[in-house]
Coordinates of C-alpha atoms in Angstrom, one line a residue:
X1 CA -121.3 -94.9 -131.4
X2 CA -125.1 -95.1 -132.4
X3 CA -127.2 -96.4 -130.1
X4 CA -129.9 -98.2 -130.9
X5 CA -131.2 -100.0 -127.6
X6 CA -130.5 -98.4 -123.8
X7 CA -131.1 -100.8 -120.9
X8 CA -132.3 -99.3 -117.7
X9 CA -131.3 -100.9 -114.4
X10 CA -134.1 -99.8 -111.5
X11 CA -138.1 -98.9 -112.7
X12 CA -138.5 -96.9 -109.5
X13 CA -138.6 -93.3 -109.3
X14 CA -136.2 -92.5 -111.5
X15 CA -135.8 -95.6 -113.6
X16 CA -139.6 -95.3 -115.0
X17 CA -139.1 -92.0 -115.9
X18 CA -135.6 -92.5 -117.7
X19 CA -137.2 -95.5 -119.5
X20 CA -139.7 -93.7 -121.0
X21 CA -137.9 -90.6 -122.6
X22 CA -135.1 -93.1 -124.0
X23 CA -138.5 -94.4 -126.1
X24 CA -139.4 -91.3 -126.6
X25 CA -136.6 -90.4 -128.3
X26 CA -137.2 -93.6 -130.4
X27 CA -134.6 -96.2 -128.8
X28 CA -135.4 -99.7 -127.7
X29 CA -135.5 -100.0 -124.1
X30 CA -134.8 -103.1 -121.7
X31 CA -135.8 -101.8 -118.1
X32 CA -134.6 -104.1 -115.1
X33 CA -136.1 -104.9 -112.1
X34 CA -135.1 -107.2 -108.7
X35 CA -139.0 -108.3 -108.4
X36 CA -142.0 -108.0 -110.5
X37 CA -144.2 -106.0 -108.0
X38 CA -141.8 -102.9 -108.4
X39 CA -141.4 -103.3 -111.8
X40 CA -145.3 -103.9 -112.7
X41 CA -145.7 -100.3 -110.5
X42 CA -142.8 -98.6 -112.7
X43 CA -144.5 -99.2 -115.9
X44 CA -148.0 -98.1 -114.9
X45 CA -146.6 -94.8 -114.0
X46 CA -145.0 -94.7 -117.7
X47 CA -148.1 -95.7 -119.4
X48 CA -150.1 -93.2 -116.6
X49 CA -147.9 -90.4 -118.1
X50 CA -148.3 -91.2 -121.7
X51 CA -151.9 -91.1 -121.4
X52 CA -152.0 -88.1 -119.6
X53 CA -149.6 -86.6 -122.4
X54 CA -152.4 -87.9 -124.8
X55 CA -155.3 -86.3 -122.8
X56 CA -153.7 -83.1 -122.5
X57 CA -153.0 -83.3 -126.9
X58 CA -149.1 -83.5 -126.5
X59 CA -149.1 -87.0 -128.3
X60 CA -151.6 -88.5 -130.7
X61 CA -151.9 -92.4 -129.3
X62 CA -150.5 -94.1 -131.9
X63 CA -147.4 -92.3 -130.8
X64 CA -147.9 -93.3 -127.0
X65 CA -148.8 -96.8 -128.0
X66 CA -145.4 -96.8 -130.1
X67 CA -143.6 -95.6 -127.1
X68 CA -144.4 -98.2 -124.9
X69 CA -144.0 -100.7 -127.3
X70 CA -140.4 -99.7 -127.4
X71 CA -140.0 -100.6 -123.8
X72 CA -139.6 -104.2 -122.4
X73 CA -139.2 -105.5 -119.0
X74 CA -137.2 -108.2 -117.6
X75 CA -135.9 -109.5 -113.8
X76 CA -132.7 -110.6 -115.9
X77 CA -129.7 -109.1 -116.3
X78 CA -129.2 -111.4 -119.8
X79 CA -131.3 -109.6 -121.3
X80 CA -129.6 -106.5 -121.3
X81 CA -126.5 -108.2 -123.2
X82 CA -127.1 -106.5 -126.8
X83 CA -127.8 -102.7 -125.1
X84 CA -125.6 -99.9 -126.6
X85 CA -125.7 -97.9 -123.6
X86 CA -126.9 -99.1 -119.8
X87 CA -128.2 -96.9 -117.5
X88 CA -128.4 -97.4 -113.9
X89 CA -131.1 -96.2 -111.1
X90 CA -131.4 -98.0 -108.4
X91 CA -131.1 -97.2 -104.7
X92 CA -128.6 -94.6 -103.8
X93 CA -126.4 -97.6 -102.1
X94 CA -122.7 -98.1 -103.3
X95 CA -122.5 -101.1 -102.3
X96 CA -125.5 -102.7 -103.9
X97 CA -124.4 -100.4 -106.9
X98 CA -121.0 -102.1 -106.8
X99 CA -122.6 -105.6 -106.3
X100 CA -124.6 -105.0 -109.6
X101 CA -122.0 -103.3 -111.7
X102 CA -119.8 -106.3 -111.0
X103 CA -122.7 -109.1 -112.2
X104 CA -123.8 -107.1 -115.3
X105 CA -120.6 -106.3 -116.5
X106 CA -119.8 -110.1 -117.7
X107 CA -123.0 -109.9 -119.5
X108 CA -123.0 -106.5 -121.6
X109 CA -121.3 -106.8 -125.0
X110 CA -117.9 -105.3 -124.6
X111 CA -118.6 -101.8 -126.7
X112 CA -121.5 -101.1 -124.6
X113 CA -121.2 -97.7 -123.0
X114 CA -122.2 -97.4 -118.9
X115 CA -123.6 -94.9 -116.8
X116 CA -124.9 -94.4 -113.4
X117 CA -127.7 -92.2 -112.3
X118 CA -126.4 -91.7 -108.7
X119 CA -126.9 -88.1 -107.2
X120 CA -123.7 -88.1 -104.6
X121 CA -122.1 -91.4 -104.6
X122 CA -118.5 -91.3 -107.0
X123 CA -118.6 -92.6 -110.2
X124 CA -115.3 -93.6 -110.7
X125 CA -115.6 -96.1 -108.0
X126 CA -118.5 -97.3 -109.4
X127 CA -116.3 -97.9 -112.7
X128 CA -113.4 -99.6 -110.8
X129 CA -115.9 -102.3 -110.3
X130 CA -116.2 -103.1 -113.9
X131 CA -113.7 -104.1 -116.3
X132 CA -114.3 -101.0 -118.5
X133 CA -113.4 -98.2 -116.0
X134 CA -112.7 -95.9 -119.2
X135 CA -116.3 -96.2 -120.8
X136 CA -118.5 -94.9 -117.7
X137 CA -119.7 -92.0 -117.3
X138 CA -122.2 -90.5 -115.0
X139 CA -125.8 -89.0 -116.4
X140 CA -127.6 -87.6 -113.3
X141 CA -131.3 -87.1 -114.7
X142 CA -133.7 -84.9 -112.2
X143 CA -136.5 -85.9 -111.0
X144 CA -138.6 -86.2 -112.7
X145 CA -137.0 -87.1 -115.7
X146 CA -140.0 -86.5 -118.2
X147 CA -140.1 -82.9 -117.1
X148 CA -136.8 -81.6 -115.7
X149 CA -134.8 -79.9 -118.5
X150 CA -131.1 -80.9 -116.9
X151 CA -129.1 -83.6 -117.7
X152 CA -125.4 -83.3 -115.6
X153 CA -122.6 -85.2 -117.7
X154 CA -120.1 -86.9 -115.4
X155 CA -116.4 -87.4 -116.1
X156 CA -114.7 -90.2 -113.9
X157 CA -111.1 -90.3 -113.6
X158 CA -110.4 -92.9 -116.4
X159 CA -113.3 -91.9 -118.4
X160 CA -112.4 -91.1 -121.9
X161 CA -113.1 -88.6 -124.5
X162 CA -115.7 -90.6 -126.4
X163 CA -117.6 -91.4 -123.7
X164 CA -118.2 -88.6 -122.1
X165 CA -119.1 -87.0 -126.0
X166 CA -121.5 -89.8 -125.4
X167 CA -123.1 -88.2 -122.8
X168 CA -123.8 -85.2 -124.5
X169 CA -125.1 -86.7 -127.9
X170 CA -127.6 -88.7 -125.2
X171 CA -128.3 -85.2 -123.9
X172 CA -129.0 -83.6 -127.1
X173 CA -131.1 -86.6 -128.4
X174 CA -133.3 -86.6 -125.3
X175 CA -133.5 -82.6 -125.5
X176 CA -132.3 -81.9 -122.2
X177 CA -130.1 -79.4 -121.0
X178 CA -126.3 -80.7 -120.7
X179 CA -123.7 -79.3 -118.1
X180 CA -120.7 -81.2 -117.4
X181 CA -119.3 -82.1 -114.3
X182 CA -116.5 -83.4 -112.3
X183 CA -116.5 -86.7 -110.3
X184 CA -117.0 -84.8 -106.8
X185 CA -119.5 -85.7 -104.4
X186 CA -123.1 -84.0 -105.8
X187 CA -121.4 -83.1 -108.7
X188 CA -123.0 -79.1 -109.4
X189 CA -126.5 -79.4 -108.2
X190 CA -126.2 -81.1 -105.2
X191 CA -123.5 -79.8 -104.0
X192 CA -125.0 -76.2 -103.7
X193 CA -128.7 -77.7 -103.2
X194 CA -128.2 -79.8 -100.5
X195 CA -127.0 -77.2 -98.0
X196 CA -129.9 -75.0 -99.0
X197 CA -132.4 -77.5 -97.8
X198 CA -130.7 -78.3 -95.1
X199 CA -130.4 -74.7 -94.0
X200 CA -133.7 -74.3 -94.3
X201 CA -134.9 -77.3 -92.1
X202 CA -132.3 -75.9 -89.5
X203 CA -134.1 -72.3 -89.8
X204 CA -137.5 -73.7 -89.0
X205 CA -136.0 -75.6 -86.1
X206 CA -134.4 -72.7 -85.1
X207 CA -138.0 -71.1 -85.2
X208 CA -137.1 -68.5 -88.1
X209 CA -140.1 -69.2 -89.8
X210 CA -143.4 -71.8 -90.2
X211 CA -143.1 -74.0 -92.9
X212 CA -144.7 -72.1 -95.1
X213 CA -143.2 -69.1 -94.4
X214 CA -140.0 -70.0 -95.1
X215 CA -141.0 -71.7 -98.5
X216 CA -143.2 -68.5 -99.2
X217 CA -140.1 -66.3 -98.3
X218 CA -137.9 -68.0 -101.1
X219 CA -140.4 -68.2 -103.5
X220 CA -141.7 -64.9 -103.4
X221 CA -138.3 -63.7 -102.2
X222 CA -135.8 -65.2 -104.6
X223 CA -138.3 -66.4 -107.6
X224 CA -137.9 -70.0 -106.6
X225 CA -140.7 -72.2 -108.4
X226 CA -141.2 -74.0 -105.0
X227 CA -140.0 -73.7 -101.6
X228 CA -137.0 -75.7 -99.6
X229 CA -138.9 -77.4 -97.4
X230 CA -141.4 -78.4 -100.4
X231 CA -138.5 -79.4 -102.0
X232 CA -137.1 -81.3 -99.7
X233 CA -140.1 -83.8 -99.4
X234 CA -140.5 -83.7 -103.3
X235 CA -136.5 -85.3 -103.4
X236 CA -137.5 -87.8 -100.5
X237 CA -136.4 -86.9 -97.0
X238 CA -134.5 -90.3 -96.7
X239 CA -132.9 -89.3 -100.2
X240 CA -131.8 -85.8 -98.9
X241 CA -130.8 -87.7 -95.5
X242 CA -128.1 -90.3 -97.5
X243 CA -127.3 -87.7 -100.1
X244 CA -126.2 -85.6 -96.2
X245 CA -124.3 -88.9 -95.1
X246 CA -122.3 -89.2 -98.5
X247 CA -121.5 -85.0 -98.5
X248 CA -120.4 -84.6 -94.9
X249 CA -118.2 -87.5 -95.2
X250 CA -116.4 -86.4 -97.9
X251 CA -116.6 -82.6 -97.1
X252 CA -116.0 -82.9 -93.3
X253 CA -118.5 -79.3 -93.7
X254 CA -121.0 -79.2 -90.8
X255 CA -123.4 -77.7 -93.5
X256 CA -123.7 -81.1 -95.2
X257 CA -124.8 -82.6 -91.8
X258 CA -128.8 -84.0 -91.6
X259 CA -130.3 -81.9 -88.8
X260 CA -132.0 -83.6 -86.0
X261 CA -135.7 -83.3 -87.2
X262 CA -134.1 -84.6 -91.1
X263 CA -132.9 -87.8 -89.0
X264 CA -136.5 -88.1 -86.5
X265 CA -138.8 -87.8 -89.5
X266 CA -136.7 -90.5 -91.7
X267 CA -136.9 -92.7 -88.9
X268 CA -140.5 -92.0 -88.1
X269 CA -140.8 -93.4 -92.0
X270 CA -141.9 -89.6 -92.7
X271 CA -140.1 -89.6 -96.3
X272 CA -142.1 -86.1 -97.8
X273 CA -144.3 -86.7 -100.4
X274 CA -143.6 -90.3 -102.0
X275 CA -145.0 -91.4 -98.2
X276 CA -147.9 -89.3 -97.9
X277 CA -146.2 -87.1 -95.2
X278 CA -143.2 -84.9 -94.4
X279 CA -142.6 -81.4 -94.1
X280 CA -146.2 -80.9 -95.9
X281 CA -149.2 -83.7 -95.0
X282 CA -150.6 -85.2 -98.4
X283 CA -153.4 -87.6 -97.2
X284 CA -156.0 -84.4 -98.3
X285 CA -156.9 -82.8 -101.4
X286 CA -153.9 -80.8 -101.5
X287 CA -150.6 -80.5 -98.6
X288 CA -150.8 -78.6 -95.2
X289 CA -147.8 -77.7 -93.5
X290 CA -147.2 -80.0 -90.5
X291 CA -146.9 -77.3 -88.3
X292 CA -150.2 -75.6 -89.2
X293 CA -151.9 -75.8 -86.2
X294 CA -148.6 -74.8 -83.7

């Protein structure tokens, strides 16, 4: 199937980002919002990128002006009815995924092809919500999306041949590196990422290391561009936390299990870096290690 237009469902961190490389790669895009606010923010950071791109010489402007002129925005789900392909990123919440798959699906033209972003949650039971269980798939972008070369293709259980070639002509067209994946909780990455972080957080508390030792250590150590802990606060400590819930519920593995100071800092509202503050303070010109001055 060509596609020719791609609605986005969420312009948050993800969604933006998703947004803009679709119209990069020259398709119309409809990106969806519940409220203007986070939707006016979403698009700011789009056109914030593709000027930076323009400063740095990667794009002439006419070509950033054309890119964002491929992109619309909308608070309604109608206008996503003549997308080819729809592709979801909103909160990592089944049920508000489930609510929303179930109102957009009346609305979509029947060919139309769907996809969720989610990093842990299933996707077949994302599917079962719909009335076209056998045209989902799951294409798990990484954050962020304009820069991160992976692209994880996601066969559900009724998914069908077709589609999930879909995913990989989506892939090839948005030049990202393609890997497929079955339908089990944090599909590759996740699944051995997840512990990693969380073995690290459980090392400092343990007292194995400061902070910045311990991201030093794996850098240095095991040629990692950045550091667990770093990591952690660049995926969002309250993302790592639900990612933990979903993992450790299916797995029954007490390495999926948030640690104690994962749990205090995400209800302290210390989410890493998207909040100013987490394993690494932000508020100056560039982060300190929270535990600098133990």
């Amino acid at each position: 199937m060509a596609i020719s237009k791609v609605g986005v469902l969420g312009c948050g961190l993800m969604g933006h980002g998703i947004s803009q490389i679709c119209a990069q790669a020259g398709w119309d895009v409809v990106v969806r919002e519940v409220d203007q606010a986070p939707l006016d923010k979403g698009i700011a950071k789009v056109e914030k990128q593709l000027a930076r791109s323009v400063e740095k010489g990667k794009m002439e402007q006419s070509e950033a002006d054309a890119v964002r002129g491929r992109i619309t925005t909308t608070l309604d789900y109608s206008d996503l009815a003549d997308c080819d392909l729809v592709i979801e990123a909103i909160t990592e919440d089944l049920d508000r995924k489930l609510e929303m798959w179930g109102e957009l699906d009346g609305i979509v033209k029947d060919d139309a092809y769907l996809a969720t972003n989610t990093s842990s949650l299933p996707v077949a039971t994302q599917a079962d919500a719909t009335k076209r269980p056998e045209r989902m798939i799951g294409l798990h972008f990484f954050n962020p999306p304009q820069v991160m070369p992976l692209l994880e293709v996601v066969r559900a259980e009724n998914s069908t041949d077709e589609a999930v070639a879909l995913g990989f002509e989506v892939g090839e067209k948005l030049g990202k590196t393609t890997v497929a994946a079955k339908d089990n909780r944090g599909f590759i990455v996740n699944r051995l990422l997840v512990p990693y972080m969380l073995d690290a957080i459980r090392a400092h508390e343990q007292g194995v290391g400061s902070i910045d030792d311990i991201d030093t250590g794996m850098m240095a150590g095991a040629s990692h561009p950045m550091g667990p802990l770093t990591l952690a606060d660049f995926v969002g400590l309250d993302t790592l936390a639900a990612i933990s819930d979903v993992m450790v519920d299916a797995y029954g593995e007490d390495r999926f299990a948030a640690p104690d100071t994962l749990q205090k800092m995400v209800s302290a509202g210390d989410f890493g870096r998207k909040s100013g503050k987490g394993f690494y303070d932000y508020s100056g010109d560039k982060p300190v290690p929270v535990d600098a001055g133990d």
